[in-house]
mmCIF file of N, CA and C in Angstrom:
data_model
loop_
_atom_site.group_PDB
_atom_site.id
_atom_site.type_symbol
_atom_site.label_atom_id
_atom_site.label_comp_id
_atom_site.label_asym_id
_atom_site.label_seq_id
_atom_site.Cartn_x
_atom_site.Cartn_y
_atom_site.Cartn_z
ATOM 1 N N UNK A 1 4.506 28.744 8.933
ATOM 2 C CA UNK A 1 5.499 27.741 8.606
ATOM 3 C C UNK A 1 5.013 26.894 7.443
ATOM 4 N N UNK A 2 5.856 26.316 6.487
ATOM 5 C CA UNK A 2 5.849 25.421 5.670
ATOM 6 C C UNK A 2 5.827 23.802 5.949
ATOM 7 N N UNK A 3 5.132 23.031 5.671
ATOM 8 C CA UNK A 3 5.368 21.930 5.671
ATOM 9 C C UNK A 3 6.137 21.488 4.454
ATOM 10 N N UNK A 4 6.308 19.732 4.616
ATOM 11 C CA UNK A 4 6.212 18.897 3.167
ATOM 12 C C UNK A 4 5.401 18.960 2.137
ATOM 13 N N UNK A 5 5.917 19.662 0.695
ATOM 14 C CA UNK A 5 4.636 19.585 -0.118
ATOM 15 C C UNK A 5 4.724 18.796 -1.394
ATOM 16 N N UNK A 6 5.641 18.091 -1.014
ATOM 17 C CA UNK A 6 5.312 16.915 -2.274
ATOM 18 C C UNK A 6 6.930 17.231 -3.140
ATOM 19 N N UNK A 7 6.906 16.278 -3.766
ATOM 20 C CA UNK A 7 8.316 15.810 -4.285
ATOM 21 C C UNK A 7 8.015 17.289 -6.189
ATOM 22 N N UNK A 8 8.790 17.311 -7.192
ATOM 23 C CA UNK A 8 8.627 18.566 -7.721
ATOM 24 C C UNK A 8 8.167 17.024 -8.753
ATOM 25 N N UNK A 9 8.143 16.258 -8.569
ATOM 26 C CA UNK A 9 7.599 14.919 -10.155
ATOM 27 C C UNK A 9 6.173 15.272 -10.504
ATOM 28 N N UNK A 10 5.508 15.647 -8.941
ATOM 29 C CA UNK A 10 4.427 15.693 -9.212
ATOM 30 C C UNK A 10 3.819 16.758 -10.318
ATOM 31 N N UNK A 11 4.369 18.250 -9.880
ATOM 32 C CA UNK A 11 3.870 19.142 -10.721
ATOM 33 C C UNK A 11 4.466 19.053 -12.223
ATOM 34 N N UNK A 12 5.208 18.537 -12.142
ATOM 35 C CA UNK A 12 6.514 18.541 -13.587
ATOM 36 C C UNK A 12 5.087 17.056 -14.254
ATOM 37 N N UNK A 13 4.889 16.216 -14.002
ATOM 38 C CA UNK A 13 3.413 15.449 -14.603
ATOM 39 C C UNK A 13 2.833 15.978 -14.746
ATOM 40 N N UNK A 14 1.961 17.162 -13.659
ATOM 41 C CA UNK A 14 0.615 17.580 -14.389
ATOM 42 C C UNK A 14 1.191 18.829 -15.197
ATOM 43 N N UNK A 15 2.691 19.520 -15.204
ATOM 44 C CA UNK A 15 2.061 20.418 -16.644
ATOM 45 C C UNK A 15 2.621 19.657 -17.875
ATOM 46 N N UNK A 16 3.408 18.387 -17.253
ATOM 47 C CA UNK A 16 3.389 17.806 -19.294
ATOM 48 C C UNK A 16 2.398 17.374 -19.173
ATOM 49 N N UNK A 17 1.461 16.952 -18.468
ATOM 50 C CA UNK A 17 0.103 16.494 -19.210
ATOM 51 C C UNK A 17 -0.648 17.178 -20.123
ATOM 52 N N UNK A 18 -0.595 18.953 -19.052
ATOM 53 C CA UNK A 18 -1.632 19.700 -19.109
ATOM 54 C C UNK A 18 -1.093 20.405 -20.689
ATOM 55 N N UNK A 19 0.506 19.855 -21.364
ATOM 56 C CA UNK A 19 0.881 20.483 -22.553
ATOM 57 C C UNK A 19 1.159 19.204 -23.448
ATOM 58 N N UNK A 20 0.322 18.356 -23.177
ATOM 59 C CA UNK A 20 -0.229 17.269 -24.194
ATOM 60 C C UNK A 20 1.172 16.096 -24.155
ATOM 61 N N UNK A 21 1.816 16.079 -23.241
ATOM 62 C CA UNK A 21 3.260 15.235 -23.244
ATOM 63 C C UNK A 21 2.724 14.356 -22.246
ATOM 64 N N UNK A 22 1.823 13.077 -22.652
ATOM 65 C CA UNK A 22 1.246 12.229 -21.925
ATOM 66 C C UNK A 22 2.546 11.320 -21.553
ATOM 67 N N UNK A 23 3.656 10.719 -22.046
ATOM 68 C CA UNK A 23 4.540 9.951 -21.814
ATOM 69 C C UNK A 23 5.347 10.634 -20.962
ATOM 70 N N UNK A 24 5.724 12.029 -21.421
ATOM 71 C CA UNK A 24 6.584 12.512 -20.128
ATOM 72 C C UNK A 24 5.831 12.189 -18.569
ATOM 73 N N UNK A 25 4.499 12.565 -18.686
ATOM 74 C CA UNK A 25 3.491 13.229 -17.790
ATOM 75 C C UNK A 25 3.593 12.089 -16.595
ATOM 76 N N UNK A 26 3.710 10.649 -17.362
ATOM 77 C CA UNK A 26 3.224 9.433 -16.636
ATOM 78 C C UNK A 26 4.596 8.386 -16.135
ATOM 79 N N UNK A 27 5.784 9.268 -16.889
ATOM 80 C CA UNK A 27 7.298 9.425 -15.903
ATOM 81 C C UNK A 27 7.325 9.838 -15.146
ATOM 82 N N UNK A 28 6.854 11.097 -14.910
ATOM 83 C CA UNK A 28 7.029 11.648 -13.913
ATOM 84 C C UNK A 28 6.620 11.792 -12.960
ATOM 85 N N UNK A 29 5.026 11.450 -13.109
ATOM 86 C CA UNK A 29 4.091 10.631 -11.719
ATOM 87 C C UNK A 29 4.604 9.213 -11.226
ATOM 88 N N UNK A 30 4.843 8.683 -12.053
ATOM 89 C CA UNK A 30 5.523 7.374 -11.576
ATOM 90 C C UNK A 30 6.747 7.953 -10.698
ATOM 91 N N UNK A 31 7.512 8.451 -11.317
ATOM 92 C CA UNK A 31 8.363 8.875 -10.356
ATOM 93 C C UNK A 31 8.168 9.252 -8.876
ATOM 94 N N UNK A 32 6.841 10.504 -8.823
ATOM 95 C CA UNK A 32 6.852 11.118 -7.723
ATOM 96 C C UNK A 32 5.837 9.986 -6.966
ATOM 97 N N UNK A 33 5.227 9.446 -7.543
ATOM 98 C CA UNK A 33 4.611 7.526 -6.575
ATOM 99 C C UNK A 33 5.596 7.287 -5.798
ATOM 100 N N UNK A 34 6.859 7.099 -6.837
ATOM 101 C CA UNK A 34 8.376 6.239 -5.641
ATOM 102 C C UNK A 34 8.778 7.066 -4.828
ATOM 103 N N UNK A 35 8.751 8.255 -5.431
ATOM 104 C CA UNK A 35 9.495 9.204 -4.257
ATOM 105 C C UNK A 35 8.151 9.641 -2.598
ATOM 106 N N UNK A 36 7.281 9.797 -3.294
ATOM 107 C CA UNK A 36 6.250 9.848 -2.127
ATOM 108 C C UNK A 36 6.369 8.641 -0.919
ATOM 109 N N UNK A 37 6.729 7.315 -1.571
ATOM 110 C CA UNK A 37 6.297 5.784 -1.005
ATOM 111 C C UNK A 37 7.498 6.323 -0.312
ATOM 112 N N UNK A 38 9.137 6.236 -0.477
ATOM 113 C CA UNK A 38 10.282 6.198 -0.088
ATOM 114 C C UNK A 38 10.296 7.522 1.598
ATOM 115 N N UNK A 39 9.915 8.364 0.935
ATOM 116 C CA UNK A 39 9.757 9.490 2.703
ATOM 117 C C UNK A 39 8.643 9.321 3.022
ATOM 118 N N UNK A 40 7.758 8.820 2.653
ATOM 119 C CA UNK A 40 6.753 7.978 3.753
ATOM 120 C C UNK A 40 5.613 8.777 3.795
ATOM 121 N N UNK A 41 5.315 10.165 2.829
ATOM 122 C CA UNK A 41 4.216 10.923 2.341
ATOM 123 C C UNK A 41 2.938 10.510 2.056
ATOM 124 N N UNK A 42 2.011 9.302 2.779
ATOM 125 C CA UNK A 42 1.032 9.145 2.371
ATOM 126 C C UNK A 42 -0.125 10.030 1.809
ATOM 127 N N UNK A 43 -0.483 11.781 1.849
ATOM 128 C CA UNK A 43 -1.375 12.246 1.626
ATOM 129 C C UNK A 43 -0.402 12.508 0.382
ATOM 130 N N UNK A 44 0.348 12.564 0.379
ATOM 131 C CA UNK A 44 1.339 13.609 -1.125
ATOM 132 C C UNK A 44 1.172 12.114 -2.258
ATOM 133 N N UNK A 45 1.264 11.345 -1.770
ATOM 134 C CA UNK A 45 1.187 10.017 -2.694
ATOM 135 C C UNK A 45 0.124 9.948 -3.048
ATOM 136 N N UNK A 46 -1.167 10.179 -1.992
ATOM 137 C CA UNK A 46 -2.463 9.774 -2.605
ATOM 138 C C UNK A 46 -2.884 10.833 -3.885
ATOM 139 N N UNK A 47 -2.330 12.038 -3.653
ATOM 140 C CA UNK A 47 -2.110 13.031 -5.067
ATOM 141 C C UNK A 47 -1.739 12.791 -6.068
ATOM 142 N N UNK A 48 -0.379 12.323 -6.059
ATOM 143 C CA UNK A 48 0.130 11.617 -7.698
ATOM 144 C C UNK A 48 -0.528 10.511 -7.922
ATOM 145 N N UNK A 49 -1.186 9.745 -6.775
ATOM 146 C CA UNK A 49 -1.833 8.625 -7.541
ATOM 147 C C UNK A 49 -3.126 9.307 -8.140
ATOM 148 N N UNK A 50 -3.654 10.199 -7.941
ATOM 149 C CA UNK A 50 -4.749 11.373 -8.288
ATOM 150 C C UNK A 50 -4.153 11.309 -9.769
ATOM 151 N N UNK A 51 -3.203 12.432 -9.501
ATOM 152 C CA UNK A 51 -3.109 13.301 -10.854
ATOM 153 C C UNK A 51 -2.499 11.901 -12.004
ATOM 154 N N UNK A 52 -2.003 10.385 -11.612
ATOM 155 C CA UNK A 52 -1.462 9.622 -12.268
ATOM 156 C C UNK A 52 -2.814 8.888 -13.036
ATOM 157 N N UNK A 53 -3.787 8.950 -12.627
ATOM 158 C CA UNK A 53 -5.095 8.016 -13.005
ATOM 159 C C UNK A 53 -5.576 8.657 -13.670
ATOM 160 N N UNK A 54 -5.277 10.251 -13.576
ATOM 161 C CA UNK A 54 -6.250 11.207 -14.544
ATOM 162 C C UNK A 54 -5.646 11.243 -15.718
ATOM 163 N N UNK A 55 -4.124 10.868 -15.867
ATOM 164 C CA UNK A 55 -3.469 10.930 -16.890
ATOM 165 C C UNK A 55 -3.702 9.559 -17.983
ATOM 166 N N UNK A 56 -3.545 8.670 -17.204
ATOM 167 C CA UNK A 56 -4.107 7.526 -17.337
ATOM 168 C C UNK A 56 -5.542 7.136 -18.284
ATOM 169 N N UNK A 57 -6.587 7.706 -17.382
ATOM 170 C CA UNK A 57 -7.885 7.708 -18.262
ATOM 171 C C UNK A 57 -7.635 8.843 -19.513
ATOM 172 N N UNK A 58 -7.467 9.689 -19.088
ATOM 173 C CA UNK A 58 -7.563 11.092 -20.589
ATOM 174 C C UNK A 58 -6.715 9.931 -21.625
ATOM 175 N N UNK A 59 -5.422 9.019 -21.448
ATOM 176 C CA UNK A 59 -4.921 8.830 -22.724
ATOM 177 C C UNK A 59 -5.521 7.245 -23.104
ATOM 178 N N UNK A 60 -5.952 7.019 -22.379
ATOM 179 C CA UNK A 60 -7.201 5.459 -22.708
ATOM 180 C C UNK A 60 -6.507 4.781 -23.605
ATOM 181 N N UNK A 61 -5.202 4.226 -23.349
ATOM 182 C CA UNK A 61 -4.465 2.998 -24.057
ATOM 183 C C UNK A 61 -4.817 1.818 -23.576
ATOM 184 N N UNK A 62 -4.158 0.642 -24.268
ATOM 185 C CA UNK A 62 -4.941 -0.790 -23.771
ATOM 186 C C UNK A 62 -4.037 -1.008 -22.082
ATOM 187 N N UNK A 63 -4.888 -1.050 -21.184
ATOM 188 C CA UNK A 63 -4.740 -1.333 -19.775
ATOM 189 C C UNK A 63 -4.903 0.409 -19.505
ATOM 190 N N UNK A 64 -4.977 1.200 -19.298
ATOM 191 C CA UNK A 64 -5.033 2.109 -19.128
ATOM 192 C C UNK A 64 -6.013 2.789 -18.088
ATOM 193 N N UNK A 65 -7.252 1.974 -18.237
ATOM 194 C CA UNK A 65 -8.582 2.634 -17.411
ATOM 195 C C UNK A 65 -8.344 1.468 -16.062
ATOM 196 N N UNK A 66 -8.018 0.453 -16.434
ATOM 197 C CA UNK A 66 -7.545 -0.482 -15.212
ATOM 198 C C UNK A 66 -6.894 -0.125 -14.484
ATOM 199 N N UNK A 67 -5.394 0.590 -15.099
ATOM 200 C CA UNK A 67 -4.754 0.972 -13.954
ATOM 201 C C UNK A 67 -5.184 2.313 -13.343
ATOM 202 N N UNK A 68 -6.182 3.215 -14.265
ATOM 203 C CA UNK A 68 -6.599 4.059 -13.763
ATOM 204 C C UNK A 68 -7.132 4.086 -12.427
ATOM 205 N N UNK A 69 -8.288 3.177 -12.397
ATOM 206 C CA UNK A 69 -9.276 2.814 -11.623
ATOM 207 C C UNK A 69 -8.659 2.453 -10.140
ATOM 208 N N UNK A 70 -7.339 1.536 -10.405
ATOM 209 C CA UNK A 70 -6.441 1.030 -9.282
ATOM 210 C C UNK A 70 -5.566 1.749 -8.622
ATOM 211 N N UNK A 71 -5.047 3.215 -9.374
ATOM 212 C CA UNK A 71 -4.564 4.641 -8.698
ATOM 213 C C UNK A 71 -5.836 5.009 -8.302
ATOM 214 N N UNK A 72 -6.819 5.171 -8.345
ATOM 215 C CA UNK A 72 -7.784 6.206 -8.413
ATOM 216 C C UNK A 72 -8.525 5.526 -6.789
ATOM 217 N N UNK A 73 -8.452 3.973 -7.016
ATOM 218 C CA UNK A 73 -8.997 3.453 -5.291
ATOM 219 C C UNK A 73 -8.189 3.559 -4.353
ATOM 220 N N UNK A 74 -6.447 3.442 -4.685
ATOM 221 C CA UNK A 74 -5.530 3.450 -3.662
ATOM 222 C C UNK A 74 -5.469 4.878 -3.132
ATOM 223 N N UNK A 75 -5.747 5.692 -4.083
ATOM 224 C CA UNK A 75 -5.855 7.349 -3.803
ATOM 225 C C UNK A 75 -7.549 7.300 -2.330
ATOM 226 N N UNK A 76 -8.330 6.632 -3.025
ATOM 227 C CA UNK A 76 -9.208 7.023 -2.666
ATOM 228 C C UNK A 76 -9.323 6.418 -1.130
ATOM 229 N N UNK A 77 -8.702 5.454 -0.762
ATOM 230 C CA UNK A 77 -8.731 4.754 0.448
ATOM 231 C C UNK A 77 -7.578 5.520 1.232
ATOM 232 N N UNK A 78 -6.564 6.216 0.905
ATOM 233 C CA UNK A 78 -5.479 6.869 1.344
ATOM 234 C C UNK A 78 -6.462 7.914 1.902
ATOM 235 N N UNK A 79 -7.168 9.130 1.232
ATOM 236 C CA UNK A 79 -7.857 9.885 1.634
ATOM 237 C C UNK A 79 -8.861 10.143 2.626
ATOM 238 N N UNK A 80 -9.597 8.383 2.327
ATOM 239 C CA UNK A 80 -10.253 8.164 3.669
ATOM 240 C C UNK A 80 -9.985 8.456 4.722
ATOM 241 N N UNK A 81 -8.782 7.478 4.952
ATOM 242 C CA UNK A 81 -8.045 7.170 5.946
ATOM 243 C C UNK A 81 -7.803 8.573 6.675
ATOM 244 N N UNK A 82 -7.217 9.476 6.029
ATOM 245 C CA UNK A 82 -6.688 10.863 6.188
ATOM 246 C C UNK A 82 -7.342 12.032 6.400
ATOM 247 N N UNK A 83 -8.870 11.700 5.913
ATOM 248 C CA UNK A 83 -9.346 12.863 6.041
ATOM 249 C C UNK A 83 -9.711 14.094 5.129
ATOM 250 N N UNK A 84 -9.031 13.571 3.963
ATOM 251 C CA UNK A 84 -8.561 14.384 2.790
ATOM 252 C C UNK A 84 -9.538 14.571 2.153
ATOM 253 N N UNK A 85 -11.145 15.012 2.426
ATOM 254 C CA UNK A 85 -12.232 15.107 1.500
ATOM 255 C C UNK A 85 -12.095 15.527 0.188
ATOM 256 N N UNK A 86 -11.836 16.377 0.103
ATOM 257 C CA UNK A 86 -11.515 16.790 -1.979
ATOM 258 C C UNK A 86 -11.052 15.955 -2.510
ATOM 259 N N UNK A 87 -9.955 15.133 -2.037
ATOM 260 C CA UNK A 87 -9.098 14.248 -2.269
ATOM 261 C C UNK A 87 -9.903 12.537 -2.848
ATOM 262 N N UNK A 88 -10.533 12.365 -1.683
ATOM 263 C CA UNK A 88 -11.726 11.590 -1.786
ATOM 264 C C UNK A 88 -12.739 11.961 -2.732
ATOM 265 N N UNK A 89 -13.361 13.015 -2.599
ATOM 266 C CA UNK A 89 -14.408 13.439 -3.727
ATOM 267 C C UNK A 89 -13.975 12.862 -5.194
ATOM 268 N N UNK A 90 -12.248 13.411 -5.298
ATOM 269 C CA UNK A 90 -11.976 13.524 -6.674
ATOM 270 C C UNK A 90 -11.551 12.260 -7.140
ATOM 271 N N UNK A 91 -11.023 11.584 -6.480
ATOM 272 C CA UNK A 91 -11.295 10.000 -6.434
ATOM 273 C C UNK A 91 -12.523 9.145 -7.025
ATOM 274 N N UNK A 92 -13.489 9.309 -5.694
ATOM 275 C CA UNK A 92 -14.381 8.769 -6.258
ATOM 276 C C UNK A 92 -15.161 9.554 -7.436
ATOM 277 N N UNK A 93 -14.808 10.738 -8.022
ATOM 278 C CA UNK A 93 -15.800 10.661 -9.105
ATOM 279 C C UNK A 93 -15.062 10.037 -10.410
ATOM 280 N N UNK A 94 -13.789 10.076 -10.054
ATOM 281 C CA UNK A 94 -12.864 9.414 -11.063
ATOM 282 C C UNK A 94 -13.026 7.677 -11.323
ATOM 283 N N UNK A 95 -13.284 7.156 -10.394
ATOM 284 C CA UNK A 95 -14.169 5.568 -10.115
ATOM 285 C C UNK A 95 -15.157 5.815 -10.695
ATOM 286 N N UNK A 96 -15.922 6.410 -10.656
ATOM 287 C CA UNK A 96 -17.711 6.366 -11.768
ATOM 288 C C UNK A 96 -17.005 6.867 -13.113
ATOM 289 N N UNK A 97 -16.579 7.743 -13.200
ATOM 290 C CA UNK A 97 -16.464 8.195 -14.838
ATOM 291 C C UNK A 97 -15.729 7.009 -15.475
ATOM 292 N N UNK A 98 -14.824 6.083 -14.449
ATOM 293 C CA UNK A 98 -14.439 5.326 -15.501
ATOM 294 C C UNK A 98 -15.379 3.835 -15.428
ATOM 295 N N UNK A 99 -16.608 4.182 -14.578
ATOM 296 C CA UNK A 99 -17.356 2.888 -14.741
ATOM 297 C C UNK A 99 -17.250 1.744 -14.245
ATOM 298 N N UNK A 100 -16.284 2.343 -13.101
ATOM 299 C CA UNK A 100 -16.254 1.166 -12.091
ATOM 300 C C UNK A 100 -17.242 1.402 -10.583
ATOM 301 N N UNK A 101 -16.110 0.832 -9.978
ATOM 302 C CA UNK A 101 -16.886 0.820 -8.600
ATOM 303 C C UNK A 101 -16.200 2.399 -7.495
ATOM 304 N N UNK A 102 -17.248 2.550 -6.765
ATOM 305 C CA UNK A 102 -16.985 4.140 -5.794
ATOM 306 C C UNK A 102 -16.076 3.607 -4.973
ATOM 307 N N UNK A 103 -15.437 4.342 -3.995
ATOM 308 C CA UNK A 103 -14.551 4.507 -3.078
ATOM 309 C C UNK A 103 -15.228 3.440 -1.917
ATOM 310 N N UNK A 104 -16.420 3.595 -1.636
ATOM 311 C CA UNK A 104 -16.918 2.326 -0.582
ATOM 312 C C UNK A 104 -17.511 1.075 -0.886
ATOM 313 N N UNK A 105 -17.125 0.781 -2.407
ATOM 314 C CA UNK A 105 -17.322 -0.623 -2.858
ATOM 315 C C UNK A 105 -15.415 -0.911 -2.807
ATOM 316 N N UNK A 106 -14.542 0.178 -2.799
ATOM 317 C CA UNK A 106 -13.275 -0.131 -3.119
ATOM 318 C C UNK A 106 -12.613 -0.862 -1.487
ATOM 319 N N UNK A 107 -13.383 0.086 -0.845
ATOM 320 C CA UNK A 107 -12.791 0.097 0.854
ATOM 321 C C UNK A 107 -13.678 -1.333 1.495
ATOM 322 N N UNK A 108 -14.867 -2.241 1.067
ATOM 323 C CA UNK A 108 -15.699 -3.006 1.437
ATOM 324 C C UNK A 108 -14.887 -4.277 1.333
ATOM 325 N N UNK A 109 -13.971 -3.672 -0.048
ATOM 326 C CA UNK A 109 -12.896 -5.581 -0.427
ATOM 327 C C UNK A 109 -11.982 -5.730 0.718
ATOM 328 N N UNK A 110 -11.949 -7.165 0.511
ATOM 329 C CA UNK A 110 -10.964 -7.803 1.233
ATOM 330 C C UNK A 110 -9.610 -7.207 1.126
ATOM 331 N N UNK A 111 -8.348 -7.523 1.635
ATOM 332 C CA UNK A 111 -7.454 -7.089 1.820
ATOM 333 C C UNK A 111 -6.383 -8.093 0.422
ATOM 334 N N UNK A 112 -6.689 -8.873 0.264
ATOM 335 C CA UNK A 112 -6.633 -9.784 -0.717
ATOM 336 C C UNK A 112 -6.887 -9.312 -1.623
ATOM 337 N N UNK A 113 -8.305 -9.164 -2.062
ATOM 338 C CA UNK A 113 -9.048 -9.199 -3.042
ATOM 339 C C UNK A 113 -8.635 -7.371 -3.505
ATOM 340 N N UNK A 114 -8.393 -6.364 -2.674
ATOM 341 C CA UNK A 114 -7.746 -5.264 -3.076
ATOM 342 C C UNK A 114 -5.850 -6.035 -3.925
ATOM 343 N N UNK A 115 -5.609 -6.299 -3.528
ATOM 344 C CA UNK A 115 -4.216 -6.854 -3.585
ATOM 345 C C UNK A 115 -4.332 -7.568 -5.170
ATOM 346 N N UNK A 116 -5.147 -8.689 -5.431
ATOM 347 C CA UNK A 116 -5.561 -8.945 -6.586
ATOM 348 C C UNK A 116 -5.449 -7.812 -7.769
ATOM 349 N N UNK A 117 -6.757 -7.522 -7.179
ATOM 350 C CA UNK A 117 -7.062 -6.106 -7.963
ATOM 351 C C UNK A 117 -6.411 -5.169 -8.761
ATOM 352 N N UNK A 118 -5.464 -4.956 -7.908
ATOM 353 C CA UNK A 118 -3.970 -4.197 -8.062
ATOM 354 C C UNK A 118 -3.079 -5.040 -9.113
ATOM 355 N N UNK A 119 -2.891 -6.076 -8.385
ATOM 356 C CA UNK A 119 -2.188 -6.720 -9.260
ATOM 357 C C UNK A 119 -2.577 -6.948 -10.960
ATOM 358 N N UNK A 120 -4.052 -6.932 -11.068
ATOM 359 C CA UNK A 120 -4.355 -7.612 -12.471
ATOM 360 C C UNK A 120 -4.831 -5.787 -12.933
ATOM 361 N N UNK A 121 -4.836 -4.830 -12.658
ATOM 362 C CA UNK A 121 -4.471 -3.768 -13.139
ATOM 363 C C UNK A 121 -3.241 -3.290 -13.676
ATOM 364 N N UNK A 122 -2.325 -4.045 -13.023
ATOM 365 C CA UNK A 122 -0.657 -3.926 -13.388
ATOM 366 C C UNK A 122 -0.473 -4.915 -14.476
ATOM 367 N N UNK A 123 -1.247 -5.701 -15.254
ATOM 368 C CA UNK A 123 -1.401 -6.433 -15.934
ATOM 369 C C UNK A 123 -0.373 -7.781 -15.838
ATOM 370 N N UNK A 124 -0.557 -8.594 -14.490
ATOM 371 C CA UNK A 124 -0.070 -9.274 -14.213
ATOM 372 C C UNK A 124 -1.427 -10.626 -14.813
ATOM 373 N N UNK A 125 -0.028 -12.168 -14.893
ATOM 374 C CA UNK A 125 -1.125 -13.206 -15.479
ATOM 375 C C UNK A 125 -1.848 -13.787 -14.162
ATOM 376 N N UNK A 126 -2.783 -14.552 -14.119
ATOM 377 C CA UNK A 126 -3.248 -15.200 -13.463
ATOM 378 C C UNK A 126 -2.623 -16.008 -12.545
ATOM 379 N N UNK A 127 -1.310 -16.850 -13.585
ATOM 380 C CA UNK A 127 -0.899 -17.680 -12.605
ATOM 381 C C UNK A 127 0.189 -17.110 -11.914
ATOM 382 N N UNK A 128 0.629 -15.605 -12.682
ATOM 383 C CA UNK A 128 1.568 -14.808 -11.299
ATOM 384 C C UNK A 128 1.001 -14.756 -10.114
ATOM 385 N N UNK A 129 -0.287 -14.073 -10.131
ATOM 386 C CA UNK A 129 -1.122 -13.789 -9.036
ATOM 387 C C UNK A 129 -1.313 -14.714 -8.265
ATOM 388 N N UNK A 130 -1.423 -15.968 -8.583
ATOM 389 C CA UNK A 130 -1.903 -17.507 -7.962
ATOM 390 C C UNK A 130 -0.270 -17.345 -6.799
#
């Protein structure tokens, strides 16, 4: 039998990525983010937030490795949670290459202080966040 395997945004991102269409690539992960969040797919989400951070770092625009880093922990704490070792692996090596912090400095923060995090990756101001 077949399960749920993920909304089609996801793969339609990684091959415009993988054919150099970084703007399509990061529509269409965004997309399959909402559509994952909306039927309630947490392991299929923690994927596009995967394949969305990788897209993310490869095109290294200004905010770019931030929000990388902030798909790349929400992925990586999803996986935990789940069980999803590769998933996790690929996570956290995606947290070191971009020179931040691993998956159990990500999972150690506060619930807040993740929330922050997020937020000033989305390039929100200070006194939004306040």
């Amino acid at each position: 039998t077949y399960g749920y395997r993920g909304t089609f945004a996801r793969p339609l991102g990684v091959l415009a990525a993988a054919a150099g269409d970084v703007a399509t690539a990061i529509v269409h992960l965004e997309a399959a983010e909402r559509l994952e969040r909306r039927v309630g797919a947490p392991a299929e989400l923690a994927l596009a937030q995967l394949a969305h951070a990788r897209v993310r770092r490869d095109r290294d625009a200004r905010g770019d490795r931030e929000r990388a880093a902030a798909l790349a922990g929400q992925a990586a704490r999803t996986a935990r949670r789940l069980g999803m070792a590769p998933a996790l692996d690929a996570a956290t090596a995606l947290l070191r290459d971009l020179g931040g912090v691993d998956a159990d400095t990500v999972a150690s923060l506060t619930a807040r202080e993740r929330e922050v995090a997020l937020l000033v990756a989305d390039g929100l101001a200070n006194r939004v966040i306040a």
